[in-house]
XYZ file of C-alpha atoms in Angstrom:
163
model
C 88.434 73.262 73.397
C 91.219 75.639 72.305
C 89.096 78.695 73.140
C 88.410 77.356 76.653
C 92.136 76.801 77.211
C 92.891 80.379 76.145
C 90.250 81.756 78.516
C 91.561 79.610 81.379
C 95.104 80.797 80.663
C 93.988 84.448 80.729
C 92.063 83.966 83.964
C 95.079 82.271 85.517
C 97.350 85.170 84.539
C 94.833 87.673 85.918
C 94.667 85.762 89.198
C 98.439 85.458 89.524
C 99.034 89.179 88.903
C 96.202 90.206 91.252
C 97.673 87.944 93.951
C 101.165 89.296 93.328
C 99.853 92.869 93.656
C 98.216 91.967 96.979
C 101.264 90.099 98.306
C 103.734 92.871 97.462
C 101.455 95.544 98.926
C 100.874 93.657 102.157
C 104.554 92.755 102.484
C 105.317 96.438 103.066
C 101.857 97.351 104.380
C 102.904 100.227 106.653
C 104.331 102.025 103.599
C 101.490 101.034 101.257
C 98.837 103.373 102.664
C 98.649 106.999 103.724
C 100.009 110.384 102.728
C 103.566 109.108 102.527
C 103.434 105.852 100.660
C 105.689 103.639 98.656
C 103.439 100.962 97.208
C 105.968 98.803 95.368
C 103.169 96.755 93.802
C 102.391 99.786 91.625
C 105.344 98.752 89.461
C 102.994 96.087 88.110
C 100.905 98.845 86.484
C 103.326 98.614 83.571
C 101.850 95.248 82.654
C 98.796 97.061 81.277
C 100.827 98.320 78.313
C 101.510 94.735 77.222
C 98.006 93.255 77.464
C 94.669 94.706 78.535
C 93.931 91.632 80.669
C 96.331 93.110 83.217
C 94.075 96.141 83.648
C 91.598 93.780 85.303
C 94.286 91.950 87.261
C 95.618 95.193 88.732
C 92.126 96.551 89.416
C 91.096 93.370 91.233
C 94.351 93.296 93.213
C 93.939 96.945 94.182
C 90.307 96.440 95.243
C 91.208 93.517 97.476
C 94.244 95.174 99.059
C 92.261 98.357 99.689
C 89.993 96.337 101.969
C 92.857 96.807 104.455
C 93.199 100.551 103.855
C 92.709 102.877 106.804
C 90.560 105.022 104.487
C 87.917 102.303 104.332
C 85.226 102.097 101.689
C 86.346 105.298 99.964
C 89.722 103.768 99.134
C 88.078 100.571 97.964
C 85.920 102.587 95.548
C 88.066 105.543 94.503
C 91.495 103.939 94.788
C 90.292 101.029 92.702
C 88.663 103.325 90.138
C 91.913 105.287 89.956
C 93.820 102.102 89.112
C 91.239 101.129 86.508
C 91.411 104.538 84.833
C 95.184 105.025 84.866
C 95.962 101.534 83.580
C 93.292 101.837 80.890
C 94.678 105.193 79.743
C 98.203 103.738 79.766
C 97.047 100.789 77.662
C 95.318 102.888 75.006
C 97.962 105.606 74.746
C 100.787 103.088 74.517
C 99.103 101.254 71.617
C 100.356 103.956 69.238
C 103.968 103.677 70.399
C 106.475 101.263 68.890
C 109.263 100.921 71.449
C 108.888 99.260 74.830
C 110.896 102.117 76.383
C 108.423 104.709 75.063
C 105.476 102.650 76.319
C 107.044 102.287 79.777
C 107.823 106.005 79.902
C 104.231 106.834 78.969
C 102.898 104.475 81.628
C 105.238 105.990 84.226
C 104.081 109.533 83.445
C 100.362 108.673 83.393
C 100.421 106.689 86.623
C 102.512 109.290 88.441
C 100.277 112.171 87.387
C 97.187 110.132 88.318
C 98.237 110.207 91.960
C 96.264 113.441 92.223
C 93.240 111.192 92.861
C 94.942 109.554 95.870
C 96.020 112.969 97.171
C 92.466 114.274 96.791
C 91.074 111.254 98.604
C 93.554 111.741 101.464
C 92.760 115.464 101.532
C 89.013 114.857 101.779
C 89.126 111.973 104.252
C 92.172 112.732 106.399
C 92.332 116.508 105.897
C 95.906 116.090 104.625
C 97.111 119.165 102.700
C 96.578 118.454 98.998
C 99.822 119.628 97.347
C 102.334 118.227 99.848
C 100.356 114.978 99.851
C 100.264 114.885 96.052
C 104.031 115.375 95.784
C 104.684 112.746 98.439
C 102.383 110.128 96.935
C 103.474 110.931 93.372
C 107.140 110.617 94.367
C 106.526 107.175 95.888
C 104.631 106.152 92.757
C 107.450 107.422 90.546
C 110.045 105.398 92.480
C 107.945 102.224 92.178
C 107.309 102.821 88.490
C 110.953 103.487 87.643
C 111.968 100.234 89.342
C 109.164 98.464 87.497
C 110.078 100.046 84.148
C 113.625 98.749 84.447
C 112.435 95.257 85.404
C 109.791 95.046 82.676
C 112.133 96.446 80.043
C 114.558 93.607 80.795
C 111.783 91.006 81.041
C 110.187 92.132 77.759
C 113.470 91.344 75.974
C 113.377 87.762 77.264
C 109.693 86.809 77.391
C 106.571 87.821 75.489
C 104.498 89.816 77.989
C 101.773 90.394 75.393
C 100.772 86.729 75.258
């Protein structure tokens, strides 16, 4: 009985975070896609450093929201894979770090650098120039992640995000 309750609790948290990712992305949809994007929902990527269940929540949220991407099936596949990889790398690299600030910094760096995959996708599909697109998308990611790092740093002091 206890094990079932734990699984249900995890599934609920995954569903809530996936839905939150979708809602935030769609709230500012014009800015959430394209060569110049500010996808505020990316701040949620920091959750992966607290518990690996959030890797799946973010990946599911990204897959669903990318159904609305102007890049079509490629964004559903490659954008979602990018989220899966960068949150997984963030999770495993942050395991060795003690402070929440160091973990959030690591997550910010990894997710910002990983925007090369979005820039490459936009370059291949839309013929957008790679480097300007990379800097634009990475800058938007960095802004979202800095906001998220501040929020999650404060939240982590008040609630246990690992549970």
